[in-house]
Amino acid sequence: MRFFNTYSRELEEFAPRGPASRKIDMYTCGPTVYSRAHIGNFRAYIFEDLLQRHLELRGYKVHRVMNITDVDDKTIRGAREAKIPLAKFTEPFKQAFFQDIDTLRIKQADEFPAATDQRYIDKMIEMIGVLISRGLAYQAEDKSVYFRINKFPEYGKLAHFDLTQLQSTGRVKHDEYDKEHIGDFALWKAWDEEDGDVKWESPWGPGRPGWHIECSAMATALLGEQIDIHCGGVDNIFPHHEAEIAQSEGVTGKKFVRYWLHCAHLLVDGQKMSKSLGNFYTLSDVLQKGYTGREIRYALMRVHYRVPLNFTWDGMKEARESLGRIDDWLIRLREVAGEENVQRPTSNIQRPMKEPAGFESALDDDLNISAALGFLFESIRETNRAIDRGELDASSASGWLNWWKQINNVLDLESEIDAVPPEVGRLANERENARREKNWKRSDELRDQIFALGWEVRDAKDGQKLTRALSGKMLSQPGD
Ligand SMILES: [Zn+2]
């Protein structure tokens, strides 16, 4: 397995810290909870989800931490404008974030530490103290504490950034006067009136942490001084991740991260997403257009993570079509396999097609999802052809279904209706089409037919949900 490491700018063979270790520590930068996250953020979170799931498929145990930034300039400004306490302001955005990752089937991290948790504030203060004692940080006239980048020769290595570009050539902004170097970044921001009651006590006076130290402290507190994989979007590379390295390595003297993986930007209709261009979408904006979480997951996942992804409504339609092909394929395979064969073990199953490991090995190659999906759809085409010719036997169909079950642990793209008998699945697909065409009468008829087969259908935000009907329950009435 190999990944492109931003630090070396090379594809590197992946090996976790301990040579025999199957345990991987992974840190991923999470949301700043001052507004709803946009689909560009979710592209990065889906890439991280795919990475984690693929590592798990390959037998690694992943311990993942994703932080929640619930104190910074934007959250403080939002709380001040809403005239409510900071925690009250950020809470609904935290909840919305968890709801959104659930809709997109993104696996929950093992831990979601919040920056305002006193445990981590204490850790940040401890780390800043060590940096000052080593001459790597200083308190300036404005009472804030800054990292002294000139004392950390590695600074700029992750971003491949020439520090001389940062040399101040003339006047700098007023609030920058107190720093020794224009590139020095704040570790501790001294309290000022704008902060209201948002402040913590520290050896340097009341204030709040800088964004960068939050991640260094939470990563160290929960994963230790050295971690295997650190991810984020490309816009996190500089200065955020560069600063994380300087802080963590400045404190521990040890290499902080083995592999840095960064996800490229999301464009909308070929342009950078911005509120002024009217192409700025949150997840709920896309859901309101009638797309499901599963369809959005597919659309955001299907392009290799290092390639900018252009989000378009045509792309959403293609996502729906692609998933429809997977759904139909599974229904056909289940028909051929027959109910009783689906649960059979994978051994002794003869696969008539080419080696199905093509999917997994594509993901081994720097998580090449485009190639992996290409392999999946090629397999779908070939199997369908074999089914058309009546050449696919039940045990081969079961083999394909078992293979799908395995790769779907990574993709998580199965329609919930696929877990049901083929006949019910077909009716549910038909009902989905009827609802799309707003044919409510037909949709209700189909609901009753599905019920007669022992299944109940419920319409959720991300599509239909099927559950086994409770016995003795009356047929639901149209308009229920
Ligand atoms: Zn971070």
GROMACS .gro file of N, CA and C and ligand atoms in nm, residues 27 29 67 211 215 240-241 244, ligand 1:
model
   25
   27TYR      N    1  -0.514   1.137   1.276
   27TYR     CA    2  -0.573   1.263   1.322
   27TYR      C    3  -0.624   1.339   1.200
   29CYS      N    4  -0.831   1.701   1.085
   29CYS     CA    5  -0.880   1.831   1.130
   29CYS      C    6  -1.030   1.840   1.105
   67ASN      N    7  -1.101   1.674   1.561
   67ASN     CA    8  -1.129   1.781   1.659
   67ASN      C    9  -1.247   1.867   1.616
  211TRP      N   10  -0.559   2.874   1.698
  211TRP     CA   11  -0.617   2.755   1.634
  211TRP      C   12  -0.516   2.641   1.622
  215CYS      N   13  -0.493   2.183   1.774
  215CYS     CA   14  -0.475   2.051   1.712
  215CYS      C   15  -0.353   1.979   1.767
  240HIS      N   16  -0.163   2.609   0.886
  240HIS     CA   17  -0.210   2.527   0.998
  240HIS      C   18  -0.125   2.404   1.028
  241HIS      N   19  -0.105   2.319   0.929
  241HIS     CA   20  -0.030   2.196   0.956
  241HIS      C   21   0.120   2.222   0.975
  244GLU      N   22   0.141   2.312   1.323
  244GLU     CA   23   0.126   2.194   1.410
  244GLU      C   24   0.259   2.121   1.425
  481ZN      ZN   25  -0.612   2.098   1.273
   0.00000   0.00000   0.00000
